């Protein structure tokens, strides 16, 4: 009877042994390790789709703008009253300002297009200079101008950020001003021949100018907001100076960290303060809202001087392996880093676009950036 009692007592007890518990914990750990990458990939896929949708809305806005005005918005335009006062924006507004009503930002557009009183200051219609942080519209970040995959956030009280930039083509000489001064006077009559993209700095363009076909020509591309950590995709190398236009390759080879080629060397001049890539959505200078098809996506950017001067402004993104590109017909395509881009080491590359009809030396990538090069191109 005593034996039976012990057996019954053991049968009535439930639980795990230590070995069984460790096995269960190990299995759960393995499952979590397998699921986390899948969850992260799913989240990035959702962010990438949201980014594509943002860009699609911008493409539709460009077409609606063109339907309304029979031209595209000017990249680097605005009012040209005397500099040094709040009476003008010094001809520096970006293309993103003009399309605000067409991306459901009518209220923001009304603020900008009408005089705005802020305390003792009365700002004129179309606003003051774009770095004036006292002007509320310039401090506003427009949600549809930001890529959800880019984690960089703006600083309170500073200018709003953006991730989408106008394509100026395959040339980087005179793209800073387009040959037009801040007061609207002509500084270089030959500059327009080098403006080979859908957008031309300080000049209006339209779909009629895109002789290569809207489905074969890039209108805009993604950029990464500089986070201040010397990433080559986030910020150009400043003050390269001569012989930059004769041998731009030296900028990349001399300044990229060979042990970590996704970053510049320590001490490389990449600007300071808010003179950084994507830091001002309302400013049309290349630093902030322009790209060219010189370097392939996610490669280095270099500029001759400081601030927003002429240089290679490369498309980039936080998406793996490439970036989104908006074509002039409104299509969004994902272009990989490995797209054919010609002989990047050739010393004659800066002269691309110096004469009308010249074939782009940057291969397929450069050809996609020109609107009237008459190249035969295909992404297939």
GROMACS .gro file of C-alpha atoms in nm:
model
  380
    1UNK     CA    1   0.000   0.000   0.000
    2UNK     CA    2   0.285   0.234   0.078
    3UNK     CA    3   0.436   0.176  -0.272
    4UNK     CA    4   0.107   0.254  -0.442
    5UNK     CA    5   0.080   0.577  -0.245
    6UNK     CA    6   0.418   0.694  -0.369
    7UNK     CA    7   0.329   0.615  -0.730
    8UNK     CA    8   0.002   0.804  -0.708
    9UNK     CA    9   0.180   1.103  -0.556
   10UNK     CA   10   0.434   1.118  -0.841
   11UNK     CA   11   0.167   1.091  -1.108
   12UNK     CA   12  -0.021   1.388  -0.968
   13UNK     CA   13   0.277   1.631  -0.995
   14UNK     CA   14   0.318   1.849  -1.313
   15UNK     CA   15   0.611   2.072  -1.432
   16UNK     CA   16   0.933   2.097  -1.638
   17UNK     CA   17   1.270   1.974  -1.549
   18UNK     CA   18   1.559   2.219  -1.570
   19UNK     CA   19   1.680   2.055  -1.891
   20UNK     CA   20   1.338   2.083  -2.052
   21UNK     CA   21   1.313   2.450  -1.954
   22UNK     CA   22   1.653   2.526  -2.105
   23UNK     CA   23   1.554   2.350  -2.427
   24UNK     CA   24   1.233   2.556  -2.453
   25UNK     CA   25   1.426   2.880  -2.390
   26UNK     CA   26   1.680   2.786  -2.656
   27UNK     CA   27   1.404   2.712  -2.910
   28UNK     CA   28   1.236   3.046  -2.836
   29UNK     CA   29   1.571   3.222  -2.878
   30UNK     CA   30   1.627   3.058  -3.215
   31UNK     CA   31   1.275   3.154  -3.331
   32UNK     CA   32   1.322   3.514  -3.220
   33UNK     CA   33   1.658   3.525  -3.398
   34UNK     CA   34   1.492   3.402  -3.715
   35UNK     CA   35   1.191   3.631  -3.691
   36UNK     CA   36   1.364   3.961  -3.605
   37UNK     CA   37   1.540   4.002  -3.941
   38UNK     CA   38   1.213   3.919  -4.116
   39UNK     CA   39   1.029   4.181  -3.909
   40UNK     CA   40   1.297   4.440  -3.977
   41UNK     CA   41   1.290   4.358  -4.348
   42UNK     CA   42   0.911   4.390  -4.352
   43UNK     CA   43   0.930   4.727  -4.179
   44UNK     CA   44   1.190   4.854  -4.426
   45UNK     CA   45   0.979   4.725  -4.715
   46UNK     CA   46   0.686   4.925  -4.578
   47UNK     CA   47   0.903   5.236  -4.537
   48UNK     CA   48   1.042   5.194  -4.887
   49UNK     CA   49   0.690   5.169  -5.029
   50UNK     CA   50   0.587   5.479  -4.835
   51UNK     CA   51   0.891   5.663  -4.975
   52UNK     CA   52   0.795   5.556  -5.327
   53UNK     CA   53   0.440   5.680  -5.267
   54UNK     CA   54   0.572   6.018  -5.147
   55UNK     CA   55   0.778   6.048  -5.463
   56UNK     CA   56   0.481   5.943  -5.674
   57UNK     CA   57   0.276   6.226  -5.523
   58UNK     CA   58   0.556   6.469  -5.607
   59UNK     CA   59   0.556   6.340  -5.965
   60UNK     CA   60   0.181   6.393  -5.990
   61UNK     CA   61   0.224   6.741  -5.844
   62UNK     CA   62   0.477   6.827  -6.116
   63UNK     CA   63   0.233   6.716  -6.386
   64UNK     CA   64  -0.054   6.909  -6.229
   65UNK     CA   65   0.170   7.216  -6.199
   66UNK     CA   66   0.261   7.183  -6.566
   67UNK     CA   67  -0.105   7.147  -6.660
   68UNK     CA   68  -0.183   7.468  -6.473
   69UNK     CA   69   0.111   7.681  -6.591
   70UNK     CA   70   0.239   7.506  -6.904
   71UNK     CA   71   0.586   7.478  -6.751
   72UNK     CA   72   0.766   7.312  -6.463
   73UNK     CA   73   0.847   7.498  -6.141
   74UNK     CA   74   1.177   7.680  -6.147
   75UNK     CA   75   1.464   7.536  -5.947
   76UNK     CA   76   1.624   7.831  -5.765
   77UNK     CA   77   1.384   8.113  -5.835
   78UNK     CA   78   1.175   8.367  -5.646
   79UNK     CA   79   1.192   8.738  -5.582
   80UNK     CA   80   1.492   8.955  -5.662
   81UNK     CA   81   1.471   9.268  -5.450
   82UNK     CA   82   1.791   9.420  -5.307
   83UNK     CA   83   1.994   9.171  -5.106
   84UNK     CA   84   2.053   9.219  -4.735
   85UNK     CA   85   1.690   9.294  -4.646
   86UNK     CA   86   1.384   9.086  -4.566
   87UNK     CA   87   1.216   9.219  -4.879
   88UNK     CA   88   1.318   8.922  -5.095
   89UNK     CA   89   1.431   8.562  -5.094
   90UNK     CA   90   1.725   8.655  -5.324
   91UNK     CA   91   1.609   8.429  -5.607
   92UNK     CA   92   1.683   8.111  -5.411
   93UNK     CA   93   1.355   7.920  -5.374
   94UNK     CA   94   1.348   7.552  -5.462
   95UNK     CA   95   1.113   7.366  -5.695
   96UNK     CA   96   0.947   7.215  -5.386
   97UNK     CA   97   0.800   7.552  -5.290
   98UNK     CA   98   0.607   7.589  -5.615
   99UNK     CA   99   0.436   7.250  -5.597
  100UNK     CA  100   0.307   7.291  -5.241
  101UNK     CA  101  -0.057   7.344  -5.349
  102UNK     CA  102  -0.038   7.024  -5.553
  103UNK     CA  103   0.083   6.806  -5.262
  104UNK     CA  104  -0.208   6.910  -5.039
  105UNK     CA  105  -0.014   7.187  -4.865
  106UNK     CA  106  -0.244   7.472  -4.961
  107UNK     CA  107  -0.236   7.628  -4.612
  108UNK     CA  108   0.145   7.643  -4.613
  109UNK     CA  109   0.141   7.785  -4.965
  110UNK     CA  110  -0.101   8.059  -4.857
  111UNK     CA  111   0.137   8.159  -4.579
  112UNK     CA  112   0.431   8.182  -4.820
  113UNK     CA  113   0.254   8.348  -5.112
  114UNK     CA  114   0.110   8.627  -4.895
  115UNK     CA  115   0.280   8.877  -4.660
  116UNK     CA  116   0.328   8.728  -4.313
  117UNK     CA  117   0.354   8.925  -3.990
  118UNK     CA  118   0.572   8.783  -3.712
  119UNK     CA  119   0.602   9.020  -3.419
  120UNK     CA  120   0.761   9.341  -3.537
  121UNK     CA  121   0.869   9.189  -3.868
  122UNK     CA  122   0.650   9.187  -4.177
  123UNK     CA  123   0.772   8.932  -4.426
  124UNK     CA  124   0.693   8.987  -4.796
  125UNK     CA  125   0.502   8.756  -5.025
  126UNK     CA  126   0.719   8.453  -5.116
  127UNK     CA  127   0.914   8.502  -4.797
  128UNK     CA  128   1.262   8.620  -4.699
  129UNK     CA  129   1.595   8.441  -4.752
  130UNK     CA  130   1.555   8.069  -4.695
  131UNK     CA  131   1.790   8.055  -4.395
  132UNK     CA  132   1.579   8.302  -4.197
  133UNK     CA  133   1.458   8.083  -3.910
  134UNK     CA  134   1.229   8.359  -3.787
  135UNK     CA  135   1.002   8.279  -4.081
  136UNK     CA  136   0.770   7.995  -3.975
  137UNK     CA  137   0.715   7.836  -4.321
  138UNK     CA  138   1.088   7.773  -4.366
  139UNK     CA  139   1.095   7.593  -4.030
  140UNK     CA  140   0.814   7.361  -4.136
  141UNK     CA  141   0.899   7.007  -4.242
  142UNK     CA  142   0.659   6.881  -4.510
  143UNK     CA  143   0.584   6.514  -4.444
  144UNK     CA  144   0.563   6.417  -4.810
  145UNK     CA  145   0.912   6.561  -4.867
  146UNK     CA  146   1.068   6.316  -4.618
  147UNK     CA  147   1.163   5.952  -4.673
  148UNK     CA  148   1.054   5.736  -4.374
  149UNK     CA  149   1.375   5.531  -4.402
  150UNK     CA  150   1.590   5.835  -4.324
  151UNK     CA  151   1.610   5.860  -3.943
  152UNK     CA  152   1.768   6.207  -3.926
  153UNK     CA  153   1.537   6.454  -3.754
  154UNK     CA  154   1.546   6.830  -3.764
  155UNK     CA  155   1.658   7.058  -3.484
  156UNK     CA  156   1.382   7.256  -3.316
  157UNK     CA  157   1.368   7.610  -3.448
  158UNK     CA  158   1.581   7.534  -3.755
  159UNK     CA  159   1.486   7.491  -4.122
  160UNK     CA  160   1.281   7.191  -4.240
  161UNK     CA  161   1.443   6.886  -4.401
  162UNK     CA  162   1.385   6.703  -4.731
  163UNK     CA  163   1.486   6.385  -4.917
  164UNK     CA  164   1.390   6.462  -5.278
  165UNK     CA  165   1.597   6.672  -5.518
  166UNK     CA  166   1.566   6.807  -5.874
  167UNK     CA  167   1.791   6.657  -6.143
  168UNK     CA  168   2.012   6.911  -6.321
  169UNK     CA  169   2.160   6.665  -6.571
  170UNK     CA  170   2.513   6.535  -6.627
  171UNK     CA  171   2.713   6.857  -6.586
  172UNK     CA  172   2.828   7.031  -6.270
  173UNK     CA  173   2.975   7.354  -6.402
  174UNK     CA  174   2.763   7.667  -6.346
  175UNK     CA  175   2.482   7.460  -6.192
  176UNK     CA  176   2.506   7.672  -5.877
  177UNK     CA  177   2.363   7.984  -6.042
  178UNK     CA  178   2.268   7.879  -6.395
  179UNK     CA  179   2.452   8.191  -6.511
  180UNK     CA  180   2.193   8.418  -6.343
  181UNK     CA  181   2.272   8.645  -6.049
  182UNK     CA  182   2.055   8.680  -5.739
  183UNK     CA  183   1.916   9.006  -5.877
  184UNK     CA  184   1.812   8.838  -6.201
  185UNK     CA  185   2.087   8.979  -6.423
  186UNK     CA  186   2.283   8.753  -6.657
  187UNK     CA  187   2.633   8.657  -6.540
  188UNK     CA  188   2.719   8.386  -6.794
  189UNK     CA  189   2.521   8.364  -7.116
  190UNK     CA  190   2.683   8.030  -7.204
  191UNK     CA  191   2.577   7.861  -6.882
  192UNK     CA  192   2.244   7.748  -7.024
  193UNK     CA  193   2.417   7.514  -7.270
  194UNK     CA  194   2.544   7.318  -6.972
  195UNK     CA  195   2.200   7.289  -6.817
  196UNK     CA  196   2.111   6.952  -6.965
  197UNK     CA  197   1.864   6.817  -6.710
  198UNK     CA  198   1.487   6.840  -6.679
  199UNK     CA  199   1.548   7.128  -6.437
  200UNK     CA  200   1.779   7.420  -6.519
  201UNK     CA  201   1.894   7.643  -6.235
  202UNK     CA  202   1.714   7.980  -6.255
  203UNK     CA  203   1.552   7.892  -6.590
  204UNK     CA  204   1.202   7.763  -6.662
  205UNK     CA  205   1.163   7.436  -6.855
  206UNK     CA  206   0.867   7.233  -6.975
  207UNK     CA  207   0.782   6.889  -7.107
  208UNK     CA  208   0.830   7.021  -7.460
  209UNK     CA  209   1.203   7.053  -7.381
  210UNK     CA  210   1.239   6.683  -7.300
  211UNK     CA  211   1.327   6.560  -7.650
  212UNK     CA  212   1.454   6.224  -7.527
  213UNK     CA  213   1.106   6.135  -7.398
  214UNK     CA  214   0.963   6.175  -7.051
  215UNK     CA  215   0.989   5.800  -6.982
  216UNK     CA  216   1.364   5.804  -7.055
  217UNK     CA  217   1.462   6.114  -6.857
  218UNK     CA  218   1.515   6.155  -6.482
  219UNK     CA  219   1.333   6.448  -6.324
  220UNK     CA  220   1.438   6.402  -5.961
  221UNK     CA  221   1.611   6.164  -5.724
  222UNK     CA  222   1.648   6.078  -5.358
  223UNK     CA  223   1.906   6.228  -5.125
  224UNK     CA  224   2.010   6.152  -4.767
  225UNK     CA  225   1.994   6.421  -4.502
  226UNK     CA  226   2.341   6.470  -4.356
  227UNK     CA  227   2.361   6.337  -4.000
  228UNK     CA  228   2.703   6.485  -3.931
  229UNK     CA  229   2.900   6.160  -3.919
  230UNK     CA  230   3.120   6.198  -4.232
  231UNK     CA  231   2.916   5.953  -4.443
  232UNK     CA  232   2.994   5.993  -4.812
  233UNK     CA  233   2.624   5.962  -4.901
  234UNK     CA  234   2.521   6.235  -4.659
  235UNK     CA  235   2.747   6.530  -4.729
  236UNK     CA  236   2.980   6.653  -5.005
  237UNK     CA  237   3.345   6.722  -4.941
  238UNK     CA  238   3.387   7.102  -4.931
  239UNK     CA  239   3.654   7.332  -5.071
  240UNK     CA  240   3.815   7.095  -5.322
  241UNK     CA  241   3.909   7.395  -5.539
  242UNK     CA  242   4.133   7.366  -5.844
  243UNK     CA  243   4.209   7.133  -6.010
  244UNK     CA  244   3.865   6.993  -5.924
  245UNK     CA  245   3.711   7.070  -6.263
  246UNK     CA  246   4.010   6.920  -6.442
  247UNK     CA  247   4.043   6.607  -6.227
  248UNK     CA  248   3.742   6.547  -5.997
  249UNK     CA  249   3.859   6.192  -5.927
  250UNK     CA  250   4.126   6.330  -5.693
  251UNK     CA  251   3.854   6.445  -5.455
  252UNK     CA  252   3.734   6.090  -5.403
  253UNK     CA  253   4.070   5.915  -5.393
  254UNK     CA  254   4.235   6.170  -5.165
  255UNK     CA  255   3.957   6.206  -4.907
  256UNK     CA  256   3.769   5.878  -4.870
  257UNK     CA  257   3.884   5.663  -4.576
  258UNK     CA  258   4.046   5.354  -4.739
  259UNK     CA  259   3.978   5.145  -4.429
  260UNK     CA  260   3.610   5.243  -4.427
  261UNK     CA  261   3.512   5.357  -4.778
  262UNK     CA  262   3.160   5.457  -4.678
  263UNK     CA  263   3.305   5.750  -4.483
  264UNK     CA  264   3.536   6.045  -4.540
  265UNK     CA  265   3.868   6.058  -4.359
  266UNK     CA  266   3.867   6.223  -4.017
  267UNK     CA  267   3.915   6.596  -4.053
  268UNK     CA  268   3.761   6.618  -4.401
  269UNK     CA  269   3.583   6.949  -4.452
  270UNK     CA  270   3.214   6.865  -4.489
  271UNK     CA  271   3.073   7.196  -4.374
  272UNK     CA  272   2.924   7.314  -4.049
  273UNK     CA  273   2.597   7.429  -3.900
  274UNK     CA  274   2.302   7.396  -4.136
  275UNK     CA  275   2.516   7.407  -4.453
  276UNK     CA  276   2.439   7.039  -4.500
  277UNK     CA  277   2.270   6.814  -4.749
  278UNK     CA  278   1.890   6.817  -4.731
  279UNK     CA  279   1.877   7.069  -4.445
  280UNK     CA  280   1.659   7.329  -4.623
  281UNK     CA  281   1.371   7.202  -4.834
  282UNK     CA  282   1.288   7.556  -4.948
  283UNK     CA  283   1.635   7.642  -5.082
  284UNK     CA  284   1.720   7.578  -5.446
  285UNK     CA  285   2.099   7.573  -5.427
  286UNK     CA  286   2.241   7.231  -5.523
  287UNK     CA  287   2.355   7.150  -5.168
  288UNK     CA  288   1.997   7.130  -5.050
  289UNK     CA  289   1.763   7.025  -5.331
  290UNK     CA  290   1.957   6.931  -5.649
  291UNK     CA  291   2.130   6.623  -5.788
  292UNK     CA  292   2.319   6.538  -6.106
  293UNK     CA  293   2.388   6.215  -6.291
  294UNK     CA  294   2.766   6.215  -6.262
  295UNK     CA  295   2.846   5.968  -5.985
  296UNK     CA  296   2.619   5.660  -5.957
  297UNK     CA  297   2.381   5.634  -5.657
  298UNK     CA  298   2.528   5.619  -5.305
  299UNK     CA  299   2.873   5.736  -5.414
  300UNK     CA  300   3.071   6.040  -5.305
  301UNK     CA  301   2.978   6.402  -5.363
  302UNK     CA  302   3.239   6.678  -5.392
  303UNK     CA  303   3.211   7.051  -5.449
  304UNK     CA  304   3.456   7.311  -5.571
  305UNK     CA  305   3.403   7.561  -5.291
  306UNK     CA  306   3.182   7.583  -4.986
  307UNK     CA  307   2.814   7.615  -4.918
  308UNK     CA  308   2.615   7.521  -5.229
  309UNK     CA  309   2.869   7.580  -5.506
  310UNK     CA  310   2.924   7.372  -5.821
  311UNK     CA  311   3.013   7.007  -5.781
  312UNK     CA  312   2.896   6.648  -5.798
  313UNK     CA  313   2.576   6.611  -5.600
  314UNK     CA  314   2.501   6.240  -5.593
  315UNK     CA  315   2.168   6.066  -5.539
  316UNK     CA  316   2.154   5.848  -5.228
  317UNK     CA  317   1.912   5.675  -4.992
  318UNK     CA  318   1.883   5.460  -4.680
  319UNK     CA  319   1.734   5.179  -4.887
  320UNK     CA  320   1.957   4.882  -4.948
  321UNK     CA  321   2.142   4.881  -5.280
  322UNK     CA  322   2.019   5.194  -5.456
  323UNK     CA  323   1.765   5.477  -5.450
  324UNK     CA  324   1.431   5.584  -5.591
  325UNK     CA  325   1.427   5.797  -5.904
  326UNK     CA  326   1.136   5.998  -6.045
  327UNK     CA  327   1.115   6.001  -6.422
  328UNK     CA  328   0.956   6.289  -6.609
  329UNK     CA  329   0.652   6.079  -6.702
  330UNK     CA  330   0.576   6.033  -6.330
  331UNK     CA  331   0.710   5.678  -6.302
  332UNK     CA  332   0.910   5.579  -5.993
  333UNK     CA  333   1.194   5.334  -6.045
  334UNK     CA  334   1.453   5.193  -5.808
  335UNK     CA  335   1.801   5.242  -5.956
  336UNK     CA  336   2.080   5.024  -5.818
  337UNK     CA  337   2.427   5.142  -5.721
  338UNK     CA  338   2.574   4.929  -6.000
  339UNK     CA  339   2.411   5.114  -6.291
  340UNK     CA  340   2.653   5.168  -6.580
  341UNK     CA  341   2.803   5.516  -6.542
  342UNK     CA  342   3.088   5.543  -6.792
  343UNK     CA  343   3.456   5.600  -6.727
  344UNK     CA  344   3.456   5.790  -6.398
  345UNK     CA  345   3.831   5.846  -6.405
  346UNK     CA  346   3.843   6.032  -6.737
  347UNK     CA  347   3.974   6.387  -6.701
  348UNK     CA  348   3.738   6.516  -6.968
  349UNK     CA  349   3.426   6.436  -6.767
  350UNK     CA  350   3.364   6.788  -6.634
  351UNK     CA  351   3.322   6.911  -6.988
  352UNK     CA  352   3.006   6.709  -7.034
  353UNK     CA  353   2.740   6.947  -7.158
  354UNK     CA  354   2.982   7.218  -7.267
  355UNK     CA  355   2.836   7.197  -7.616
  356UNK     CA  356   2.480   7.110  -7.721
  357UNK     CA  357   2.428   6.754  -7.836
  358UNK     CA  358   2.744   6.616  -7.679
  359UNK     CA  359   2.705   6.253  -7.573
  360UNK     CA  360   2.718   6.206  -7.199
  361UNK     CA  361   3.047   6.051  -7.084
  362UNK     CA  362   2.871   5.898  -6.784
  363UNK     CA  363   2.721   5.608  -6.973
  364UNK     CA  364   2.361   5.501  -6.918
  365UNK     CA  365   2.340   5.697  -6.594
  366UNK     CA  366   2.445   6.022  -6.757
  367UNK     CA  367   2.218   5.963  -7.056
  368UNK     CA  368   1.916   5.920  -6.829
  369UNK     CA  369   1.993   6.259  -6.677
  370UNK     CA  370   1.992   6.452  -7.006
  371UNK     CA  371   1.665   6.565  -7.163
  372UNK     CA  372   1.783   6.626  -7.521
  373UNK     CA  373   2.095   6.416  -7.577
  374UNK     CA  374   1.922   6.191  -7.832
  375UNK     CA  375   2.076   5.882  -7.669
  376UNK     CA  376   1.921   5.540  -7.711
  377UNK     CA  377   1.882   5.415  -7.355
  378UNK     CA  378   1.713   5.128  -7.174
  379UNK     CA  379   1.705   5.021  -6.810
  380UNK     CA  380   1.627   4.662  -6.908
   0.00000   0.00000   0.00000
